[in-house]
CSV table of C-alpha atoms and ligand atoms in Angstrom, one decimal:
chain,number,residue,atom,x,y,z
A,1,MET,CA,85.0,107.1,-46.1
A,2,ALA,CA,87.9,109.8,-46.6
A,3,GLU,CA,90.1,107.2,-48.4
A,4,LYS,CA,87.1,106.0,-50.5
A,5,PHE,CA,86.8,109.7,-51.4
A,6,PRO,CA,90.4,111.3,-51.6
A,7,ILE,CA,90.5,115.0,-52.2
A,8,ARG,CA,93.5,117.0,-52.8
A,9,LEU,CA,94.2,120.7,-51.6
A,10,GLY,CA,96.3,122.9,-54.1
A,11,VAL,CA,97.7,126.1,-52.7
A,12,ASN,CA,97.5,129.0,-54.6
A,13,VAL,CA,100.7,131.5,-53.7
A,14,ASP,CA,99.5,134.2,-56.2
A,15,HIS,CA,98.9,136.7,-53.3
A,16,VAL,CA,102.3,136.1,-51.5
A,17,ALA,CA,103.6,137.4,-54.8
A,18,THR,CA,101.3,140.5,-54.8
A,19,ILE,CA,102.9,141.7,-51.4
A,20,ARG,CA,106.2,141.1,-52.5
A,21,ASN,CA,105.3,143.2,-55.7
A,22,ALA,CA,104.2,145.7,-53.7
A,23,ARG,CA,107.7,146.6,-52.9
A,24,GLY,CA,109.8,145.2,-55.4
A,25,GLY,CA,112.4,142.9,-54.8
A,26,PHE,CA,112.5,139.3,-53.2
A,27,HIS,CA,110.1,139.2,-50.0
A,28,PRO,CA,108.3,137.2,-49.4
A,29,ASP,CA,108.9,134.9,-52.1
A,30,PRO,CA,106.3,132.3,-53.5
A,31,LEU,CA,108.4,129.7,-53.4
A,32,ARG,CA,109.2,129.4,-49.6
A,33,ALA,CA,105.6,129.6,-49.4
A,34,ALA,CA,104.9,126.5,-51.6
A,35,ARG,CA,107.1,124.8,-49.7
A,36,ALA,CA,105.7,125.6,-46.6
A,37,ALA,CA,102.3,124.5,-48.0
A,38,ILE,CA,103.9,121.3,-49.0
A,39,ALA,CA,105.4,120.7,-45.7
A,40,ALA,CA,102.1,121.6,-44.0
A,41,GLY,CA,100.3,118.8,-46.1
A,42,ALA,CA,98.9,120.3,-49.2
A,43,HIS,CA,99.1,118.4,-52.2
A,44,GLY,CA,100.2,120.8,-55.2
A,45,ILE,CA,100.8,124.2,-56.0
A,46,THR,CA,99.0,126.7,-57.9
A,47,MET,CA,99.9,129.6,-59.6
A,48,HIS,CA,98.1,131.9,-61.8
A,49,LEU,CA,100.8,133.8,-64.7
A,50,ARG,CA,99.0,136.6,-65.7
A,51,GLU,CA,99.6,138.4,-68.8
A,52,ASP,CA,100.4,141.9,-67.3
A,53,ARG,CA,102.6,139.7,-64.8
A,54,ARG,CA,101.0,141.6,-61.5
A,55,HIS,CA,101.7,138.8,-59.1
A,56,ILE,CA,103.3,135.7,-60.2
A,57,VAL,CA,106.2,136.7,-63.0
A,58,ASP,CA,107.9,134.1,-65.3
A,59,SER,CA,111.0,133.1,-62.9
A,60,ASP,CA,108.8,132.1,-60.4
A,61,VAL,CA,107.1,129.5,-62.6
A,62,GLU,CA,110.5,128.4,-64.0
A,63,ARG,CA,111.8,128.5,-60.0
A,64,MET,CA,108.8,126.0,-59.2
A,65,LYS,CA,111.1,123.3,-60.7
A,66,GLU,CA,113.1,123.3,-57.8
A,67,VAL,CA,110.0,122.3,-55.3
A,68,PRO,CA,109.1,118.7,-55.4
A,69,ALA,CA,105.6,119.3,-55.7
A,70,PRO,CA,102.5,119.2,-58.6
A,71,LEU,CA,102.4,123.0,-59.9
A,72,ASN,CA,98.8,123.6,-61.5
A,73,LEU,CA,99.5,126.4,-64.1
A,74,GLU,CA,96.6,128.7,-64.5
A,75,MET,CA,96.8,130.8,-67.7
A,76,ALA,CA,94.9,132.3,-70.4
A,77,ALA,CA,94.9,130.1,-74.2
A,78,THR,CA,96.9,133.0,-75.8
A,79,GLU,CA,99.9,131.8,-77.8
A,80,GLU,CA,102.5,133.4,-75.2
A,81,MET,CA,101.0,131.2,-72.5
A,82,ILE,CA,100.9,128.3,-74.7
A,83,GLY,CA,104.5,128.6,-75.4
A,84,ILE,CA,105.9,128.9,-71.8
A,85,ALA,CA,103.4,126.0,-70.6
A,86,ARG,CA,105.0,124.1,-73.6
A,87,ARG,CA,108.4,125.0,-72.5
A,88,VAL,CA,107.7,124.5,-68.4
A,89,LYS,CA,105.8,121.1,-68.9
A,90,PRO,CA,103.7,121.7,-65.3
A,91,HIS,CA,102.0,118.9,-64.2
A,92,ALA,CA,98.4,120.8,-65.0
A,93,VAL,CA,97.3,123.5,-67.0
A,94,CYS,CA,94.2,125.1,-66.0
A,95,LEU,CA,92.9,127.6,-68.8
A,96,VAL,CA,91.0,130.4,-67.4
A,97,PRO,CA,89.4,133.2,-69.2
A,98,GLU,CA,91.4,136.7,-68.4
A,99,LYS,CA,90.4,140.5,-69.1
A,100,ARG,CA,93.4,142.6,-68.3
A,101,ALA,CA,91.3,145.6,-65.9
A,102,GLU,CA,89.7,142.8,-63.9
A,103,ARG,CA,90.6,142.4,-60.1
A,104,THR,CA,90.3,138.4,-60.1
A,105,THR,CA,89.2,135.9,-62.7
A,106,GLU,CA,85.7,137.1,-62.8
A,107,GLY,CA,83.8,134.6,-64.9
A,108,GLY,CA,84.2,131.1,-66.5
A,109,LEU,CA,85.7,130.4,-69.9
A,110,ASP,CA,83.3,130.1,-72.2
A,111,VAL,CA,84.1,126.8,-73.6
A,112,VAL,CA,80.9,127.0,-76.1
A,113,ALA,CA,82.1,129.9,-78.0
A,114,GLY,CA,86.0,128.4,-77.9
A,115,GLY,CA,85.9,126.4,-80.8
A,116,ALA,CA,88.3,125.0,-82.5
A,117,ALA,CA,91.1,127.4,-81.3
A,118,LEU,CA,90.2,126.1,-77.4
A,119,ARG,CA,90.3,122.8,-78.9
A,120,ASP,CA,93.5,122.7,-80.4
A,121,ALA,CA,95.1,124.4,-77.1
A,122,VAL,CA,93.6,121.5,-75.2
A,123,LYS,CA,95.2,119.2,-77.5
A,124,LEU,CA,98.6,120.8,-77.8
A,125,LEU,CA,99.0,121.2,-73.7
A,126,SER,CA,97.6,117.9,-73.0
A,127,ALA,CA,101.0,116.3,-74.6
A,128,HIS,CA,102.7,117.4,-71.2
A,129,SER,CA,100.0,118.3,-68.7
A,130,ARG,CA,96.7,117.6,-67.5
A,131,VAL,CA,94.4,119.9,-69.0
A,132,SER,CA,91.7,122.1,-67.1
A,133,LEU,CA,88.8,124.2,-68.2
A,134,PHE,CA,87.6,126.4,-65.7
A,135,VAL,CA,83.8,127.0,-66.1
A,136,ALA,CA,80.8,127.8,-64.3
A,137,PRO,CA,78.5,125.4,-63.1
A,138,ASP,CA,76.7,125.1,-66.3
A,139,ALA,CA,75.7,121.9,-68.4
A,140,ALA,CA,76.2,123.2,-72.0
A,141,GLN,CA,79.9,124.9,-70.5
A,142,ILE,CA,80.8,121.3,-69.1
A,143,GLU,CA,79.5,119.2,-71.9
A,144,ALA,CA,81.4,121.5,-74.0
A,145,SER,CA,84.7,121.0,-72.1
A,146,LYS,CA,84.4,117.2,-72.6
A,147,LYS,CA,84.1,117.7,-76.0
A,148,ALA,CA,87.4,120.0,-76.4
A,149,GLY,CA,89.0,117.2,-75.0
A,150,ALA,CA,89.7,118.2,-71.3
A,151,ALA,CA,90.7,115.8,-68.5
A,152,VAL,CA,89.7,118.1,-66.0
A,153,VAL,CA,87.0,120.7,-65.0
A,154,GLU,CA,87.6,123.2,-62.4
A,155,LEU,CA,83.7,124.7,-61.1
A,156,HIS,CA,83.8,128.1,-60.4
A,157,THR,CA,82.6,128.4,-56.8
A,158,GLY,CA,83.0,132.2,-56.6
A,159,THR,CA,78.9,133.3,-57.2
A,160,TRP,CA,78.3,130.9,-54.3
A,161,CYS,CA,80.9,131.7,-52.5
A,162,GLU,CA,80.2,135.2,-52.6
A,163,ALA,CA,76.3,134.7,-52.0
A,164,THR,CA,77.2,132.8,-48.8
A,165,ALA,CA,79.6,135.7,-47.4
A,166,HIS,CA,76.9,138.2,-47.9
A,167,GLY,CA,74.2,135.9,-46.0
A,168,ASN,CA,72.1,135.7,-49.5
A,169,GLN,CA,70.9,132.4,-48.3
A,170,GLN,CA,68.4,131.4,-50.8
A,171,GLN,CA,70.6,132.3,-53.7
A,172,ALA,CA,73.8,130.5,-51.7
A,173,ARG,CA,71.5,126.9,-51.7
A,174,GLY,CA,70.8,127.9,-55.6
A,175,GLU,CA,74.7,128.0,-56.1
A,176,PHE,CA,75.1,124.9,-54.2
A,177,GLN,CA,72.5,122.9,-56.1
A,178,LYS,CA,74.1,124.2,-59.4
A,179,LEU,CA,77.2,123.1,-58.1
A,180,SER,CA,76.4,119.9,-57.2
A,181,GLU,CA,74.5,118.9,-60.1
A,182,ALA,CA,77.7,120.2,-62.3
A,183,ALA,CA,79.9,118.0,-60.7
A,184,ARG,CA,77.8,115.0,-61.0
A,185,LEU,CA,77.2,115.7,-64.7
A,186,ALA,CA,81.5,116.5,-65.3
A,187,HIS,CA,81.8,113.1,-63.2
A,188,SER,CA,79.5,111.0,-65.4
A,189,LEU,CA,81.0,112.2,-68.7
A,190,GLY,CA,84.3,110.6,-67.4
A,191,LEU,CA,85.9,114.3,-66.0
A,192,GLU,CA,87.5,114.9,-63.1
A,193,VAL,CA,86.2,117.3,-61.3
A,194,HIS,CA,87.8,120.6,-59.1
A,195,ALA,CA,86.5,123.6,-57.7
A,196,GLY,CA,87.7,126.9,-57.0
A,197,HIS,CA,87.7,130.7,-56.1
A,198,GLY,CA,86.6,132.6,-53.2
A,199,LEU,CA,86.7,129.3,-50.6
A,200,ASP,CA,87.3,129.9,-46.7
A,201,PHE,CA,87.4,127.0,-43.8
A,202,GLY,CA,83.2,127.3,-44.2
A,203,THR,CA,82.9,126.8,-47.9
A,204,ALA,CA,85.8,124.3,-48.4
A,205,GLU,CA,84.3,121.9,-45.8
A,206,LEU,CA,80.8,122.3,-47.6
A,207,ILE,CA,81.7,121.7,-51.1
A,208,SER,CA,83.9,119.0,-50.0
A,209,ALA,CA,80.8,117.0,-49.4
A,210,LEU,CA,80.4,116.5,-53.0
A,211,PRO,CA,82.0,113.2,-53.8
A,212,GLU,CA,82.7,113.8,-57.2
A,213,ILE,CA,85.1,116.9,-56.3
A,214,ALA,CA,88.7,115.5,-56.5
A,215,GLU,CA,90.4,118.9,-55.8
A,216,LEU,CA,90.0,122.1,-54.5
A,217,ASN,CA,92.3,125.1,-55.2
A,218,ILE,CA,92.5,127.8,-52.9
A,219,GLY,CA,94.3,131.1,-52.7
A,220,HIS,CA,93.1,134.4,-51.4
A,221,TYR,CA,91.8,133.8,-48.0
A,222,MET,CA,94.6,131.2,-46.6
A,223,VAL,CA,97.2,134.1,-47.8
A,224,GLY,CA,95.2,136.5,-45.7
A,225,GLU,CA,94.7,134.3,-42.9
A,226,ALA,CA,98.6,133.1,-42.9
A,227,VAL,CA,98.6,136.7,-41.7
A,228,PHE,CA,97.3,136.1,-38.4
A,229,ALA,CA,98.0,132.1,-38.0
A,230,GLY,CA,100.7,131.5,-40.2
A,231,LEU,CA,100.7,129.3,-43.4
A,232,ASP,CA,101.4,126.1,-41.5
A,233,ALA,CA,98.5,126.3,-39.2
A,234,VAL,CA,96.3,127.7,-42.4
A,235,VAL,CA,97.1,124.4,-44.3
A,236,LYS,CA,96.7,122.6,-41.3
A,237,ASN,CA,93.0,123.9,-40.5
A,238,MET,CA,92.0,123.9,-44.3
A,239,LEU,CA,92.8,120.1,-44.7
A,240,ALA,CA,91.2,119.7,-41.8
A,241,ALA,CA,87.8,121.2,-42.7
A,242,MET,CA,88.0,119.5,-46.3
A,243,ALA,CA,88.1,116.2,-44.2
A,244,ARG,CA,85.0,117.2,-41.9
A,245,GLY,CA,83.4,117.7,-45.3
A,246,ARG,CA,84.4,114.6,-46.8
A,247,ALA,CA,83.4,112.7,-43.3
A,248,LEU,CA,79.5,113.9,-44.4
A,249,ILE,CA,79.5,111.7,-47.4
A,250,GLY,CA,76.8,108.6,-46.9
A,251,SER,CA,76.2,109.8,-43.4
A,252,GLY,CA,72.7,111.5,-44.2
A,253,ALA,CA,73.4,114.5,-43.1
B,1,LIG,N1,90.8,128.5,-59.6
B,1,LIG,C1,91.1,129.4,-60.6
B,1,LIG,C2,90.7,128.7,-62.0
B,1,LIG,C3,91.7,130.9,-60.0
B,1,LIG,O1,91.3,131.9,-61.1
B,1,LIG,C4,91.5,131.4,-58.9
B,1,LIG,C5,92.2,132.6,-58.6
B,1,LIG,O2,93.4,132.9,-59.0
B,1,LIG,C6,91.5,130.3,-57.8
B,1,LIG,C7,91.2,129.1,-58.1
B,1,LIG,C8,91.8,130.8,-56.5
B,1,LIG,O3,91.0,131.5,-56.1
B,1,LIG,P1,91.1,132.3,-54.7
B,1,LIG,O4,92.3,132.6,-54.4
B,1,LIG,O5,89.7,133.2,-54.5
B,1,LIG,O6,90.8,131.2,-53.4
């Protein structure tokens, strides 16, 4: 079953850079984390180059060429970021909304309101990268993503993960249902489906049971857990959790 429904893990190394930047200097190096994650079995690396460079900086993105793994560059669809992506040509670009004052990416991209400017950005970036749009699990946003020319949608799992973490079971069930329906709709439109934000071992296992989901991008929890268990063990445990979720497909569980 696992081979029939393969699923990839992209490790987001932003918060290795957060720790580095707390003291300036070079340690810990997000590239060392990227190499360790790939050696442990992760399929790719994600970096979010934010406008304020609060964690990942331009040289981290440039240096990722040294790591033989697909890079998924998360960024806002601004002129500056599009210029950087056109120069670096990462394997994938995930367009996200970005507000300067937010602690992390708070909501999905409003693709419905994005109009021609977003369509143009997707077209430009698609010349060298697989373009993904980070959206809420909402039918209108998914249909607009298809119309905008994206190859991929990444479903925002943050609301579901938060409800789960706070023990709000009814809300969590409702949010999971939305993710499940959104994944089915996106897949039926020919979009590749990714998911991410706020995932931990438990939620990654549960969402891996949705057969349409081809990739998870996970950062904060894994970097936090690596303090206790080391990144190698955390990547392997995350892959095992995803495999357990995958094994549920078709099992009737
Ligand atoms: N996917 C996207 C599009 C994101 O913006 C983020 C956060 O940078 C993640 C995945 C990873 O979220 P987390 O760090 O909560 O695992």
